[in-house]
PDB file of C-alpha atoms in Angstrom:
ATOM      1  CA  MET A   2      11.560  -2.107   2.131  1.00  0.00           C
ATOM      2  CA  GLU A   3      14.250  -4.295  -0.587  1.00  0.00           C
ATOM      3  CA  PRO A   4      15.927  -1.750  -2.359  1.00  0.00           C
ATOM      4  CA  VAL A   5      15.135  -1.174  -6.192  1.00  0.00           C
ATOM      5  CA  SER A   6      18.203  -1.231  -8.576  1.00  0.00           C
ATOM      6  CA  SER A   7      17.960  -3.211 -11.762  1.00  0.00           C
ATOM      7  CA  ILE A   8      14.926  -4.554 -12.884  1.00  0.00           C
ATOM      8  CA  GLU A   9      14.682  -6.481 -16.158  1.00  0.00           C
ATOM      9  CA  GLY A  10      12.361  -9.938 -17.968  1.00  0.00           C
ATOM     10  CA  ARG A  11       9.038  -8.954 -19.302  1.00  0.00           C
ATOM     11  CA  ALA A  12       6.586  -5.959 -19.099  1.00  0.00           C
ATOM     12  CA  ILE A  13       3.070  -6.107 -18.809  1.00  0.00           C
ATOM     13  CA  PRO A  14       1.807  -4.329 -22.085  1.00  0.00           C
ATOM     14  CA  LEU A  15      -1.524  -3.073 -20.544  1.00  0.00           C
ATOM     15  CA  GLY A  16      -1.434   0.751 -22.717  1.00  0.00           C
ATOM     16  CA  ALA A  17      -4.519   1.803 -21.048  1.00  0.00           C
ATOM     17  CA  LYS A  18      -4.754   5.672 -20.328  1.00  0.00           C
ATOM     18  CA  ASN A  19      -6.321   6.115 -16.802  1.00  0.00           C
ATOM     19  CA  VAL A  20      -6.299   3.216 -15.406  1.00  0.00           C
ATOM     20  CA  ASP A  21      -7.453   4.769 -11.714  1.00  0.00           C
ATOM     21  CA  THR A  22      -6.498   3.471  -8.641  1.00  0.00           C
ATOM     22  CA  ASP A  23     -10.217   1.207  -8.775  1.00  0.00           C
ATOM     23  CA  VAL A  24      -9.102  -0.762 -11.494  1.00  0.00           C
ATOM     24  CA  ILE A  25      -5.783  -1.712  -9.725  1.00  0.00           C
ATOM     25  CA  ILE A  26      -8.065  -2.645  -6.869  1.00  0.00           C
ATOM     26  CA  PRO A  27     -11.598  -2.866  -6.608  1.00  0.00           C
ATOM     27  CA  ALA A  28     -12.994  -1.292  -3.279  1.00  0.00           C
ATOM     28  CA  HIS A  29     -14.378  -4.932  -2.271  1.00  0.00           C
ATOM     29  CA  TRP A  30     -10.166  -5.878  -1.283  1.00  0.00           C
ATOM     30  CA  LEU A  31      -9.885  -2.988   1.196  1.00  0.00           C
ATOM     31  CA  LYS A  32     -11.457  -4.916   3.207  1.00  0.00           C
ATOM     32  CA  THR A  33      -8.473  -7.059   5.049  1.00  0.00           C
ATOM     33  CA  VAL A  34      -5.745  -5.888   7.081  1.00  0.00           C
ATOM     34  CA  THR A  35      -3.134  -7.597   5.794  1.00  0.00           C
ATOM     35  CA  ARG A  36      -1.064  -6.910   2.184  1.00  0.00           C
ATOM     36  CA  GLU A  37      -0.541 -10.660   1.145  1.00  0.00           C
ATOM     37  CA  GLY A  38      -3.321 -11.520  -1.183  1.00  0.00           C
ATOM     38  CA  LEU A  39      -3.897  -8.589  -2.708  1.00  0.00           C
ATOM     39  CA  GLY A  40      -1.741 -10.059  -5.804  1.00  0.00           C
ATOM     40  CA  ARG A  41      -5.217 -11.564  -6.713  1.00  0.00           C
ATOM     41  CA  GLY A  42      -7.290  -9.012  -6.959  1.00  0.00           C
ATOM     42  CA  ALA A  43      -4.734  -7.186  -8.554  1.00  0.00           C
ATOM     43  CA  PHE A  44      -7.206  -5.330 -11.932  1.00  0.00           C
ATOM     44  CA  GLU A  45      -9.376  -7.919 -11.416  1.00  0.00           C
ATOM     45  CA  THR A  46     -12.138  -5.986 -14.155  1.00  0.00           C
ATOM     46  CA  LEU A  47      -9.816  -6.492 -17.217  1.00  0.00           C
ATOM     47  CA  ARG A  48      -8.438  -9.703 -16.023  1.00  0.00           C
ATOM     48  CA  ALA A  49     -12.365 -10.879 -16.102  1.00  0.00           C
ATOM     49  CA  GLN A  50     -11.846  -9.947 -20.060  1.00  0.00           C
ATOM     50  CA  PRO A  51     -11.519 -13.541 -22.427  1.00  0.00           C
ATOM     51  CA  GLY A  52      -7.701 -12.533 -23.904  1.00  0.00           C
ATOM     52  CA  ASN A  53      -6.671 -10.000 -21.240  1.00  0.00           C
ATOM     53  CA  VAL A  54      -3.068  -9.790 -21.033  1.00  0.00           C
ATOM     54  CA  PHE A  55      -3.137 -10.334 -17.338  1.00  0.00           C
ATOM     55  CA  ASP A  56      -3.690 -13.843 -17.611  1.00  0.00           C
ATOM     56  CA  ASP A  57      -1.821 -14.612 -20.543  1.00  0.00           C
ATOM     57  CA  PRO A  58       2.028 -17.345 -19.824  1.00  0.00           C
ATOM     58  CA  ALA A  59       4.341 -14.749 -21.291  1.00  0.00           C
ATOM     59  CA  PHE A  60       3.553 -12.150 -18.985  1.00  0.00           C
ATOM     60  CA  VAL A  61       2.697 -14.596 -15.153  1.00  0.00           C
ATOM     61  CA  GLY A  62       5.180 -13.026 -12.974  1.00  0.00           C
ATOM     62  CA  ALA A  63       6.578  -9.836 -14.911  1.00  0.00           C
ATOM     63  CA  PRO A  64       8.193  -7.540 -12.916  1.00  0.00           C
ATOM     64  CA  ILE A  65       7.420  -4.184 -15.455  1.00  0.00           C
ATOM     65  CA  LEU A  66       3.896  -3.071 -16.000  1.00  0.00           C
ATOM     66  CA  ILE A  67       3.396  -0.443 -19.387  1.00  0.00           C
ATOM     67  CA  ALA A  68       0.806   1.533 -18.991  1.00  0.00           C
ATOM     68  CA  GLY A  69      -0.845   4.768 -21.170  1.00  0.00           C
ATOM     69  CA  ASP A  70      -1.441   8.492 -19.342  1.00  0.00           C
ATOM     70  CA  ASN A  71      -2.017   9.461 -16.152  1.00  0.00           C
ATOM     71  CA  PHE A  72      -1.693   6.012 -14.563  1.00  0.00           C
ATOM     72  CA  GLY A  73      -3.197   5.520 -10.697  1.00  0.00           C
ATOM     73  CA  CYS A  74      -5.801   8.589 -11.180  1.00  0.00           C
ATOM     74  CA  GLY A  75      -8.616   8.416  -8.098  1.00  0.00           C
ATOM     75  CA  SER A  76      -7.927   7.783  -4.628  1.00  0.00           C
ATOM     76  CA  SER A  77      -5.517   7.688  -2.910  1.00  0.00           C
ATOM     77  CA  ARG A  78      -5.752   4.060  -1.382  1.00  0.00           C
ATOM     78  CA  GLU A  79      -2.383   2.693  -0.589  1.00  0.00           C
ATOM     79  CA  HIS A  80      -3.887  -0.874  -1.854  1.00  0.00           C
ATOM     80  CA  ALA A  81      -2.913  -0.325  -5.472  1.00  0.00           C
ATOM     81  CA  ALA A  82       0.873  -0.096  -4.637  1.00  0.00           C
ATOM     82  CA  TRP A  83       0.777  -3.281  -2.714  1.00  0.00           C
ATOM     83  CA  ALA A  84      -1.508  -5.145  -4.596  1.00  0.00           C
ATOM     84  CA  MET A  85       0.903  -4.594  -7.909  1.00  0.00           C
ATOM     85  CA  LEU A  86       4.290  -5.466  -5.408  1.00  0.00           C
ATOM     86  CA  ASP A  87       1.703  -9.041  -4.272  1.00  0.00           C
ATOM     87  CA  LEU A  88       1.241  -9.740  -8.280  1.00  0.00           C
ATOM     88  CA  GLY A  89       4.819  -8.972  -8.426  1.00  0.00           C
ATOM     89  CA  VAL A  90       5.407  -6.436 -10.203  1.00  0.00           C
ATOM     90  CA  ARG A  91       8.407  -3.485  -9.231  1.00  0.00           C
ATOM     91  CA  ALA A  92       8.732  -1.097 -11.677  1.00  0.00           C
ATOM     92  CA  VAL A  93       5.613   0.509 -14.219  1.00  0.00           C
ATOM     93  CA  ILE A  94       6.468   2.850 -16.839  1.00  0.00           C
ATOM     94  CA  ALA A  95       4.000   5.452 -17.906  1.00  0.00           C
ATOM     95  CA  PRO A  96       3.995   8.615 -20.107  1.00  0.00           C
ATOM     96  CA  SER A  97       2.601  10.057 -16.501  1.00  0.00           C
ATOM     97  CA  PHE A  98       1.581   9.221 -13.265  1.00  0.00           C
ATOM     98  CA  SER A  99      -1.117  10.990 -10.816  1.00  0.00           C
ATOM     99  CA  ASP A 100       0.949  12.073  -7.053  1.00  0.00           C
ATOM    100  CA  ILE A 101      -0.771   9.552  -4.710  1.00  0.00           C
ATOM    101  CA  PHE A 102      -0.380   6.956  -7.030  1.00  0.00           C
ATOM    102  CA  SER A 103       2.683   7.762  -7.203  1.00  0.00           C
ATOM    103  CA  GLY A 104       3.726   8.969  -3.877  1.00  0.00           C
ATOM    104  CA  ASN A 105       2.496   5.655  -2.675  1.00  0.00           C
ATOM    105  CA  ALA A 106       4.233   3.973  -4.911  1.00  0.00           C
ATOM    106  CA  PHE A 107       7.616   4.648  -3.635  1.00  0.00           C
ATOM    107  CA  LYS A 108       6.912   4.111  -0.888  1.00  0.00           C
ATOM    108  CA  ASN A 109       6.370   0.882  -1.475  1.00  0.00           C
ATOM    109  CA  GLY A 110       9.000   0.404  -3.381  1.00  0.00           C
ATOM    110  CA  ILE A 111       8.068   0.204  -7.110  1.00  0.00           C
ATOM    111  CA  LEU A 112       9.569   2.723  -9.055  1.00  0.00           C
ATOM    112  CA  THR A 113       8.004   5.033 -11.796  1.00  0.00           C
ATOM    113  CA  VAL A 114       9.311   5.599 -14.539  1.00  0.00           C
ATOM    114  CA  ALA A 115       7.263   8.262 -17.194  1.00  0.00           C
ATOM    115  CA  LEU A 116       9.071   8.610 -20.859  1.00  0.00           C
ATOM    116  CA  PRO A 117       7.614  10.484 -23.360  1.00  0.00           C
ATOM    117  CA  GLN A 118       4.010   8.728 -25.574  1.00  0.00           C
ATOM    118  CA  ASP A 119       6.104   7.397 -28.505  1.00  0.00           C
ATOM    119  CA  GLN A 120       9.028   6.204 -26.140  1.00  0.00           C
ATOM    120  CA  VAL A 121       6.265   4.423 -23.755  1.00  0.00           C
ATOM    121  CA  ASP A 122       4.067   3.035 -27.493  1.00  0.00           C
ATOM    122  CA  ARG A 123       7.651   1.592 -28.529  1.00  0.00           C
ATOM    123  CA  LEU A 124       8.299  -0.233 -25.586  1.00  0.00           C
ATOM    124  CA  LEU A 125       4.195  -1.234 -25.846  1.00  0.00           C
ATOM    125  CA  GLU A 126       5.615  -3.173 -29.137  1.00  0.00           C
ATOM    126  CA  VAL A 127       9.095  -5.128 -27.731  1.00  0.00           C
ATOM    127  CA  ALA A 128       7.467  -5.909 -24.690  1.00  0.00           C
ATOM    128  CA  ARG A 129       5.208  -8.370 -26.763  1.00  0.00           C
ATOM    129  CA  THR A 130       8.250 -10.464 -27.730  1.00  0.00           C
ATOM    130  CA  ASP A 131      11.086  -9.808 -26.077  1.00  0.00           C
ATOM    131  CA  PRO A 132      11.897  -8.808 -22.710  1.00  0.00           C
ATOM    132  CA  VAL A 133      13.042  -4.935 -21.349  1.00  0.00           C
ATOM    133  CA  ALA A 134      15.248  -3.735 -19.086  1.00  0.00           C
ATOM    134  CA  ILE A 135      15.537  -0.942 -16.811  1.00  0.00           C
ATOM    135  CA  ASP A 136      18.619   1.261 -14.828  1.00  0.00           C
ATOM    136  CA  LEU A 137      17.772   3.247 -11.681  1.00  0.00           C
ATOM    137  CA  GLU A 138      21.460   3.335 -11.288  1.00  0.00           C
ATOM    138  CA  SER A 139      21.896   5.239 -15.071  1.00  0.00           C
ATOM    139  CA  GLN A 140      18.216   6.075 -15.744  1.00  0.00           C
ATOM    140  CA  THR A 141      18.232   4.216 -18.506  1.00  0.00           C
ATOM    141  CA  VAL A 142      15.664   1.461 -19.589  1.00  0.00           C
ATOM    142  CA  THR A 143      16.498  -0.831 -22.716  1.00  0.00           C
ATOM    143  CA  THR A 144      15.784  -3.255 -24.842  1.00  0.00           C
ATOM    144  CA  PRO A 145      17.123  -6.259 -26.333  1.00  0.00           C
ATOM    145  CA  PHE A 146      17.100  -4.043 -30.388  1.00  0.00           C
ATOM    146  CA  GLN A 147      19.033  -1.693 -28.799  1.00  0.00           C
ATOM    147  CA  ASP A 148      16.526   1.215 -27.934  1.00  0.00           C
ATOM    148  CA  ARG A 149      17.801   3.461 -25.134  1.00  0.00           C
ATOM    149  CA  PHE A 150      15.980   5.890 -23.169  1.00  0.00           C
ATOM    150  CA  ALA A 151      16.823   7.719 -20.141  1.00  0.00           C
ATOM    151  CA  PHE A 152      14.262   8.784 -18.071  1.00  0.00           C
ATOM    152  CA  GLU A 153      14.028  11.487 -14.376  1.00  0.00           C
ATOM    153  CA  VAL A 154      13.734  10.829 -10.635  1.00  0.00           C
ATOM    154  CA  ASP A 155      13.507  13.082  -7.596  1.00  0.00           C
ATOM    155  CA  ALA A 156      17.774  12.620  -6.111  1.00  0.00           C
ATOM    156  CA  PHE A 157      16.007  11.590  -2.717  1.00  0.00           C
ATOM    157  CA  ARG A 158      13.962   8.813  -4.525  1.00  0.00           C
ATOM    158  CA  LYS A 159      16.996   7.575  -5.901  1.00  0.00           C
ATOM    159  CA  HIS A 160      18.730   7.020  -3.457  1.00  0.00           C
ATOM    160  CA  CYS A 161      15.904   5.475  -1.224  1.00  0.00           C
ATOM    161  CA  LEU A 162      14.900   3.055  -3.493  1.00  0.00           C
ATOM    162  CA  LEU A 163      18.555   1.936  -4.183  1.00  0.00           C
ATOM    163  CA  GLU A 164      19.544   1.743  -0.449  1.00  0.00           C
ATOM    164  CA  GLY A 165      15.948   0.341   0.709  1.00  0.00           C
ATOM    165  CA  LEU A 166      15.197   2.997   2.590  1.00  0.00           C
ATOM    166  CA  ASP A 167      11.382   3.359   3.910  1.00  0.00           C
ATOM    167  CA  GLU A 168      10.334   6.233   6.568  1.00  0.00           C
ATOM    168  CA  VAL A 169      11.250   3.890   9.127  1.00  0.00           C
ATOM    169  CA  GLY A 170      15.248   3.095   7.436  1.00  0.00           C
ATOM    170  CA  LEU A 171      15.947   6.233   7.217  1.00  0.00           C
ATOM    171  CA  THR A 172      14.996   7.329  10.425  1.00  0.00           C
ATOM    172  CA  LEU A 173      17.296   4.320  11.397  1.00  0.00           C
ATOM    173  CA  GLU A 174      20.146   6.019   9.416  1.00  0.00           C
ATOM    174  CA  ARG A 175      20.573   8.986  11.730  1.00  0.00           C
ATOM    175  CA  GLY A 176      20.148   6.344  14.461  1.00  0.00           C
ATOM    176  CA  ALA A 177      23.652   7.999  16.192  1.00  0.00           C
ATOM    177  CA  ALA A 178      22.488  11.695  15.857  1.00  0.00           C
ATOM    178  CA  ILE A 179      19.225  11.126  17.307  1.00  0.00           C
ATOM    179  CA  THR A 180      20.857   9.047  20.108  1.00  0.00           C
ATOM    180  CA  GLU A 181      23.029  12.387  20.751  1.00  0.00           C
ATOM    181  CA  TYR A 182      20.282  14.424  21.191  1.00  0.00           C
ATOM    182  CA  GLU A 183      18.445  11.898  23.016  1.00  0.00           C
ATOM    183  CA  ARG A 184      21.409  12.671  26.011  1.00  0.00           C
ATOM    184  CA  ARG A 185      22.268  16.185  25.168  1.00  0.00           C
ATOM    185  CA  GLN A 186      18.611  15.875  26.237  1.00  0.00           C
ATOM    186  CA  ALA A 187      19.364  14.393  28.951  1.00  0.00           C
ATOM    187  CA  CYS A 188      21.745  16.267  30.339  1.00  0.00           C
ATOM    188  CA  ASP A 189      20.487  19.228  30.175  1.00  0.00           C
ATOM    189  CA  MET A 190      16.454  18.150  31.063  1.00  0.00           C
ATOM    190  CA  PRO A 191      17.398  16.069  33.367  1.00  0.00           C
ATOM    191  CA  TRP A 192      12.666  16.528  34.409  1.00  0.00           C
ATOM    192  CA  LEU A 193      11.732  15.165  31.447  1.00  0.00           C
ATOM    193  CA  ALA A 194      13.535  11.614  31.816  1.00  0.00           C
ATOM    194  CA  GLN A 195      11.895  11.711  35.985  1.00  0.00           C
ATOM    195  CA  PRO A 196       8.598   9.149  35.635  1.00  0.00           C
ATOM    196  CA  ARG A 197       5.317  10.815  36.273  1.00  0.00           C
ATOM    197  CA  GLU A 198       3.180  10.314  39.842  1.00  0.00           C
ATOM    198  CA  ASN A 199       0.179   8.641  39.054  1.00  0.00           C
ATOM    199  CA  ALA A 200      -2.270  11.609  39.783  1.00  0.00           C
ATOM    200  CA  ALA A 201      -4.829  10.288  42.682  1.00  0.00           C
TER     201      ALA A 201
END
């Protein structure tokens, strides 16, 4: 997982409330066995509408998405986070998120930033013409117009995102302790290390 420290650039001003995971990535895309290419299906139904923000050249490759309340509701499909990453989105700003989506986003290196509706409305306004910056270390969202909004983030999630640690990375961080445990276990319970004879 790539470390997340600061994310800056254009932000897709979606603004819609209750965007569920079926809108983020429709069910017919779930048959794939790879994460690559899911960005083509991200927000497919919205992108089919003329004049949608996703096809606006100003927002191509934008690393931030600004949405409405209850973003990521619906099913628990992790494909939603995969599709957004493949689209280039590294952070989502909204007033609230589905717990399952927020967990899936975190595990895949996407920062979810919850801000009050009035601050989200201001960012939606700015995003139409100017970039937005998110700094995870200071836990702030800023704009070129001196807007500065503070957000809360779980300390464990912040550590993992800053260090780029997924579940495998967290385990590897404890490599020395695991090796020491295995050494002690081999001394204290040597019969566990003996090969089993094949059953007749």
